[in-house]
Amino acid sequence: MDRIVLGYDGSDFSVQALDWALDEAELRKLPLTVSHAWQWPYGEADEDAKAHLRKAAEHVLWHGADCARSTSSGVPVETDLYEGPAPLRLVELSAEATLVVVGSRGLSALPRAVIGSVAGYVAAHAACPVIVVRGPGPIPAATKPGPVVVPDRTPDESVLEFAFEEAALRQVPVSAAVDPAAWAERRPEVRVEPYGEAGERATLMVVGRRRTMWSGAASFLQHAPCPVAVVPEV
């Protein structure tokens, strides 16, 4: 089932991720699933005690879905309430998703953490591309959006394919550390910019997740100045 999946916990970071996920759903003409996970953290408890926490979780999920419906231009919005660890649920949902979008941190992340445990786990294990939206608050509307940047000098074909697709959807150039000649011919509507200083004004950075090496993608997640898409390599 093609859809965009959003991990939402009510934090400022997930509100920013919601904005990005709505953009993706509108551009790709796909439904959006807003997912929120909850779990009882205090050991054994009766069902009445858990019911209060579940009710709070339902309210968080309702708020996220209501924000999505009220600000979108007709995107179908579905909800997913899950009792259990959020990263495991998002990875599970990724098996039937086109894209998963998460905030860089959630409510449980340490104040100094750049990337939270949920975002890191999902980016490392999801079956589909994951966009980690960095920073709290609304995404500023750029008057002149920057390029989609591919910083790897030996990117997988899946990384270039995703980068050119995203650039075409957003009508921005691609800037790659390697000459993307074949993809430039396949997607002539996408302009290719010199690499140079493109990373500093990037709209999105796209990196690959190799089966045998996660550290490279993890480094970009920690230090990139913009949202990062992590694409599983074939």
mmCIF file of C-alpha atoms in Angstrom:
data_model
loop_
_atom_site.group_PDB
_atom_site.id
_atom_site.type_symbol
_atom_site.label_atom_id
_atom_site.label_comp_id
_atom_site.label_asym_id
_atom_site.label_seq_id
_atom_site.Cartn_x
_atom_site.Cartn_y
_atom_site.Cartn_z
ATOM 1 C CA MET A 1 0.000 0.000 0.000
ATOM 2 C CA ASP A 2 1.569 3.302 -1.083
ATOM 3 C CA ARG A 3 1.411 5.935 1.629
ATOM 4 C CA ILE A 4 3.472 8.407 3.618
ATOM 5 C CA VAL A 5 3.963 7.425 7.276
ATOM 6 C CA LEU A 6 4.606 10.075 9.922
ATOM 7 C CA GLY A 7 5.909 9.315 13.392
ATOM 8 C CA TYR A 8 4.159 11.822 15.665
ATOM 9 C CA ASP A 9 4.506 12.349 19.429
ATOM 10 C CA GLY A 10 3.279 15.927 19.826
ATOM 11 C CA SER A 11 6.760 17.441 20.241
ATOM 12 C CA ASP A 12 7.857 20.526 18.302
ATOM 13 C CA PHE A 13 10.153 18.266 16.295
ATOM 14 C CA SER A 14 7.272 16.023 15.215
ATOM 15 C CA VAL A 15 5.160 19.067 14.304
ATOM 16 C CA GLN A 16 7.900 20.105 11.887
ATOM 17 C CA ALA A 17 8.008 16.545 10.549
ATOM 18 C CA LEU A 18 4.239 16.742 10.039
ATOM 19 C CA ASP A 19 4.686 19.786 7.784
ATOM 20 C CA TRP A 20 7.235 17.926 5.693
ATOM 21 C CA ALA A 21 5.129 14.730 5.550
ATOM 22 C CA LEU A 22 2.120 16.704 4.323
ATOM 23 C CA ASP A 23 4.241 18.223 1.564
ATOM 24 C CA GLU A 24 5.327 14.736 0.511
ATOM 25 C CA ALA A 25 1.753 13.430 0.555
ATOM 26 C CA GLU A 26 0.492 16.359 -1.516
ATOM 27 C CA LEU A 27 3.355 16.228 -4.014
ATOM 28 C CA ARG A 28 3.133 12.458 -4.420
ATOM 29 C CA LYS A 29 -0.685 12.349 -4.258
ATOM 30 C CA LEU A 30 -0.617 9.713 -1.519
ATOM 31 C CA PRO A 31 -2.505 9.299 1.767
ATOM 32 C CA LEU A 32 -0.815 10.132 5.052
ATOM 33 C CA THR A 33 -0.778 7.802 8.058
ATOM 34 C CA VAL A 34 -0.106 9.576 11.363
ATOM 35 C CA SER A 35 1.313 7.032 13.804
ATOM 36 C CA HIS A 36 1.681 7.443 17.567
ATOM 37 C CA ALA A 37 2.979 4.780 19.940
ATOM 38 C CA TRP A 38 2.537 4.574 23.683
ATOM 39 C CA GLN A 39 3.495 2.113 26.403
ATOM 40 C CA TRP A 40 3.101 1.828 30.163
ATOM 41 C CA PRO A 41 6.567 2.546 31.620
ATOM 42 C CA TYR A 42 6.069 1.513 35.252
ATOM 43 C CA GLY A 43 5.936 -2.291 35.255
ATOM 44 C CA GLU A 44 2.783 -4.175 36.200
ATOM 45 C CA ALA A 45 -0.435 -2.156 36.380
ATOM 46 C CA ASP A 46 -4.165 -2.702 36.185
ATOM 47 C CA GLU A 47 -6.106 -1.812 33.049
ATOM 48 C CA ASP A 48 -7.732 1.256 34.652
ATOM 49 C CA ALA A 49 -4.329 2.840 35.207
ATOM 50 C CA LYS A 50 -3.267 2.075 31.638
ATOM 51 C CA ALA A 51 -6.543 3.457 30.306
ATOM 52 C CA HIS A 52 -5.583 6.982 31.398
ATOM 53 C CA LEU A 53 -2.304 6.795 29.507
ATOM 54 C CA ARG A 54 -4.033 5.363 26.466
ATOM 55 C CA LYS A 55 -6.565 8.209 26.550
ATOM 56 C CA ALA A 56 -3.697 10.730 26.607
ATOM 57 C CA ALA A 57 -2.090 8.934 23.662
ATOM 58 C CA GLU A 58 -5.366 9.059 21.753
ATOM 59 C CA HIS A 59 -5.502 12.817 22.350
ATOM 60 C CA VAL A 60 -1.940 13.293 21.012
ATOM 61 C CA LEU A 61 -2.780 11.267 17.912
ATOM 62 C CA TRP A 62 -6.077 13.099 17.399
ATOM 63 C CA HIS A 63 -4.289 16.448 17.635
ATOM 64 C CA GLY A 64 -1.716 15.449 15.027
ATOM 65 C CA ALA A 65 -4.319 14.090 12.634
ATOM 66 C CA ASP A 66 -6.525 17.147 13.115
ATOM 67 C CA CYS A 67 -3.590 19.470 12.344
ATOM 68 C CA ALA A 68 -2.845 17.464 9.216
ATOM 69 C CA ARG A 69 -6.454 17.519 7.991
ATOM 70 C CA SER A 70 -6.938 21.212 8.708
ATOM 71 C CA THR A 71 -3.770 22.348 6.924
ATOM 72 C CA SER A 72 -3.706 19.995 3.936
ATOM 73 C CA SER A 73 -5.368 20.449 0.583
ATOM 74 C CA GLY A 74 -7.385 17.256 0.533
ATOM 75 C CA VAL A 75 -4.795 14.679 1.623
ATOM 76 C CA PRO A 76 -6.526 11.562 3.062
ATOM 77 C CA VAL A 77 -5.295 11.244 6.662
ATOM 78 C CA GLU A 78 -5.391 7.954 8.543
ATOM 79 C CA THR A 79 -4.347 7.277 12.150
ATOM 80 C CA ASP A 80 -2.387 4.485 13.767
ATOM 81 C CA LEU A 81 -2.333 4.092 17.559
ATOM 82 C CA TYR A 82 0.096 1.438 18.759
ATOM 83 C CA GLU A 83 0.858 0.076 22.219
ATOM 84 C CA GLY A 84 4.570 -0.636 22.237
ATOM 85 C CA PRO A 85 7.893 0.872 21.138
ATOM 86 C CA ALA A 86 7.520 3.601 18.514
ATOM 87 C CA PRO A 87 10.598 2.677 16.442
ATOM 88 C CA LEU A 88 9.478 -0.934 16.035
ATOM 89 C CA ARG A 89 6.039 0.170 14.865
ATOM 90 C CA LEU A 90 7.430 2.661 12.340
ATOM 91 C CA VAL A 91 9.778 0.034 10.913
ATOM 92 C CA GLU A 92 6.828 -2.348 10.663
ATOM 93 C CA LEU A 93 4.749 0.265 8.830
ATOM 94 C CA SER A 94 7.672 1.030 6.506
ATOM 95 C CA ALA A 95 7.186 -2.334 4.800
ATOM 96 C CA GLU A 96 4.072 -0.980 3.077
ATOM 97 C CA ALA A 97 5.056 2.692 2.800
ATOM 98 C CA THR A 98 6.641 4.849 0.127
ATOM 99 C CA LEU A 99 8.321 7.035 2.726
ATOM 100 C CA VAL A 100 8.569 7.432 6.513
ATOM 101 C CA VAL A 101 9.012 10.919 7.989
ATOM 102 C CA VAL A 102 10.208 11.492 11.560
ATOM 103 C CA GLY A 103 11.440 14.416 13.603
ATOM 104 C CA SER A 104 15.095 14.446 14.585
ATOM 105 C CA ARG A 105 14.139 14.247 18.260
ATOM 106 C CA GLY A 106 11.048 13.466 20.267
ATOM 107 C CA LEU A 107 9.755 14.151 23.750
ATOM 108 C CA SER A 108 12.024 11.525 25.310
ATOM 109 C CA ALA A 109 15.311 12.634 23.701
ATOM 110 C CA LEU A 110 18.051 14.123 25.854
ATOM 111 C CA PRO A 111 18.258 17.933 25.541
ATOM 112 C CA ARG A 112 21.718 17.787 23.965
ATOM 113 C CA ALA A 113 20.906 14.936 21.591
ATOM 114 C CA VAL A 114 20.979 15.928 17.939
ATOM 115 C CA ILE A 115 19.257 12.780 16.716
ATOM 116 C CA GLY A 116 16.879 10.880 18.988
ATOM 117 C CA SER A 117 16.816 7.111 19.399
ATOM 118 C CA VAL A 118 13.564 6.719 17.452
ATOM 119 C CA ALA A 119 14.824 8.637 14.404
ATOM 120 C CA GLY A 120 18.155 6.831 14.447
ATOM 121 C CA TYR A 121 16.619 3.369 14.755
ATOM 122 C CA VAL A 122 14.014 3.930 12.053
ATOM 123 C CA ALA A 123 16.562 5.397 9.641
ATOM 124 C CA ALA A 124 18.817 2.383 10.226
ATOM 125 C CA HIS A 125 16.163 -0.331 9.824
ATOM 126 C CA ALA A 126 13.221 0.883 7.721
ATOM 127 C CA ALA A 127 12.325 -0.953 4.515
ATOM 128 C CA CYS A 128 11.730 2.318 2.636
ATOM 129 C CA PRO A 129 13.441 5.727 2.542
ATOM 130 C CA VAL A 130 13.238 7.736 5.764
ATOM 131 C CA ILE A 131 13.371 11.523 5.971
ATOM 132 C CA VAL A 132 14.630 12.845 9.300
ATOM 133 C CA VAL A 133 13.503 16.461 9.677
ATOM 134 C CA ARG A 134 15.959 18.343 11.820
ATOM 135 C CA GLY A 135 15.106 21.106 14.266
ATOM 136 C CA PRO A 136 11.929 22.194 16.098
ATOM 137 C CA GLY A 137 9.236 24.561 14.937
ATOM 138 C CA PRO A 138 7.656 25.206 11.537
ATOM 139 C CA ILE A 139 9.689 24.845 8.372
ATOM 140 C CA PRO A 140 10.463 28.314 7.016
ATOM 141 C CA ALA A 141 9.209 28.841 3.473
ATOM 142 C CA ALA A 142 12.316 29.592 1.441
ATOM 143 C CA THR A 143 11.884 32.223 -1.246
ATOM 144 C CA LYS A 144 14.526 30.441 -3.327
ATOM 145 C CA PRO A 145 14.714 26.776 -2.242
ATOM 146 C CA GLY A 146 18.133 25.163 -2.432
ATOM 147 C CA PRO A 147 19.019 21.944 -4.234
ATOM 148 C CA VAL A 148 18.640 18.321 -3.262
ATOM 149 C CA VAL A 149 22.199 17.342 -2.378
ATOM 150 C CA VAL A 150 23.891 13.937 -2.750
ATOM 151 C CA PRO A 151 27.171 14.183 -0.783
ATOM 152 C CA ASP A 152 28.439 10.613 -1.345
ATOM 153 C CA ARG A 153 31.079 10.255 -4.067
ATOM 154 C CA THR A 154 30.012 6.660 -4.762
ATOM 155 C CA PRO A 155 26.230 6.764 -4.352
ATOM 156 C CA ASP A 156 24.029 3.773 -5.051
ATOM 157 C CA GLU A 157 21.578 4.036 -7.956
ATOM 158 C CA SER A 158 18.709 4.041 -5.456
ATOM 159 C CA VAL A 159 20.114 7.196 -3.826
ATOM 160 C CA LEU A 160 20.342 9.079 -7.123
ATOM 161 C CA GLU A 161 16.890 7.880 -8.151
ATOM 162 C CA PHE A 162 15.366 9.186 -4.922
ATOM 163 C CA ALA A 163 17.265 12.487 -5.163
ATOM 164 C CA PHE A 164 16.113 13.172 -8.723
ATOM 165 C CA GLU A 165 12.530 12.187 -7.895
ATOM 166 C CA GLU A 166 12.454 14.506 -4.887
ATOM 167 C CA ALA A 167 14.026 17.338 -6.878
ATOM 168 C CA ALA A 168 11.471 16.901 -9.664
ATOM 169 C CA LEU A 169 8.597 16.964 -7.176
ATOM 170 C CA ARG A 170 9.898 20.103 -5.459
ATOM 171 C CA GLN A 171 11.121 21.742 -8.684
ATOM 172 C CA VAL A 172 14.629 22.319 -7.369
ATOM 173 C CA PRO A 173 18.040 21.318 -8.790
ATOM 174 C CA VAL A 174 20.179 18.333 -7.828
ATOM 175 C CA SER A 175 23.732 18.866 -6.661
ATOM 176 C CA ALA A 176 25.907 15.750 -6.355
ATOM 177 C CA ALA A 177 29.487 15.058 -5.376
ATOM 178 C CA VAL A 178 29.637 12.699 -8.364
ATOM 179 C CA ASP A 179 28.617 13.439 -11.954
ATOM 180 C CA PRO A 180 25.024 12.081 -12.186
ATOM 181 C CA ALA A 181 25.179 11.921 -16.018
ATOM 182 C CA ALA A 182 22.826 9.006 -16.593
ATOM 183 C CA TRP A 183 20.172 10.350 -14.233
ATOM 184 C CA ALA A 184 20.423 13.817 -15.742
ATOM 185 C CA GLU A 185 19.512 12.230 -19.079
ATOM 186 C CA ARG A 186 16.644 10.217 -17.578
ATOM 187 C CA ARG A 187 15.177 13.233 -15.787
ATOM 188 C CA PRO A 188 15.903 16.171 -18.127
ATOM 189 C CA GLU A 189 13.374 18.349 -16.290
ATOM 190 C CA VAL A 190 15.731 18.429 -13.267
ATOM 191 C CA ARG A 191 18.595 20.917 -13.451
ATOM 192 C CA VAL A 192 22.010 19.760 -12.165
ATOM 193 C CA GLU A 193 24.062 22.285 -10.166
ATOM 194 C CA PRO A 194 27.793 22.195 -9.427
ATOM 195 C CA TYR A 195 28.459 20.628 -6.030
ATOM 196 C CA GLY A 196 30.652 23.310 -4.423
ATOM 197 C CA GLU A 197 28.945 24.948 -1.438
ATOM 198 C CA ALA A 198 25.509 23.495 -2.217
ATOM 199 C CA GLY A 199 25.299 21.668 1.103
ATOM 200 C CA GLU A 200 25.004 24.917 3.041
ATOM 201 C CA ARG A 201 21.766 25.874 1.273
ATOM 202 C CA ALA A 202 20.351 22.422 0.625
ATOM 203 C CA THR A 203 16.620 21.760 0.812
ATOM 204 C CA LEU A 204 17.323 18.082 1.470
ATOM 205 C CA MET A 205 20.391 15.881 1.746
ATOM 206 C CA VAL A 206 20.101 12.306 0.431
ATOM 207 C CA VAL A 207 22.395 9.546 1.683
ATOM 208 C CA GLY A 208 22.465 5.785 1.274
ATOM 209 C CA ARG A 209 22.214 3.153 3.977
ATOM 210 C CA ARG A 210 24.539 0.313 3.146
ATOM 211 C CA ARG A 211 23.759 -3.087 4.613
ATOM 212 C CA THR A 212 27.265 -3.420 5.981
ATOM 213 C CA MET A 213 27.928 0.184 7.021
ATOM 214 C CA TRP A 214 25.594 2.515 8.903
ATOM 215 C CA SER A 215 28.196 4.936 10.273
ATOM 216 C CA GLY A 216 28.362 7.090 7.126
ATOM 217 C CA ALA A 217 24.633 7.816 7.049
ATOM 218 C CA ALA A 218 24.590 8.283 10.827
ATOM 219 C CA SER A 219 27.280 10.948 10.552
ATOM 220 C CA PHE A 220 25.212 12.947 8.058
ATOM 221 C CA LEU A 221 22.178 12.662 10.357
ATOM 222 C CA GLN A 222 24.181 14.201 13.182
ATOM 223 C CA HIS A 223 25.786 17.060 11.256
ATOM 224 C CA ALA A 224 23.685 17.959 8.196
ATOM 225 C CA PRO A 225 22.315 21.538 8.143
ATOM 226 C CA CYS A 226 18.973 20.414 6.702
ATOM 227 C CA PRO A 227 16.554 17.451 6.625
ATOM 228 C CA VAL A 228 18.207 14.177 5.616
ATOM 229 C CA ALA A 229 16.744 11.332 3.554
ATOM 230 C CA VAL A 230 18.248 7.918 4.298
ATOM 231 C CA VAL A 231 17.679 5.504 1.394
ATOM 232 C CA PRO A 232 18.166 1.731 1.772
ATOM 233 C CA GLU A 233 20.620 0.564 -0.862
ATOM 234 C CA VAL A 234 19.828 -2.521 -2.929
#
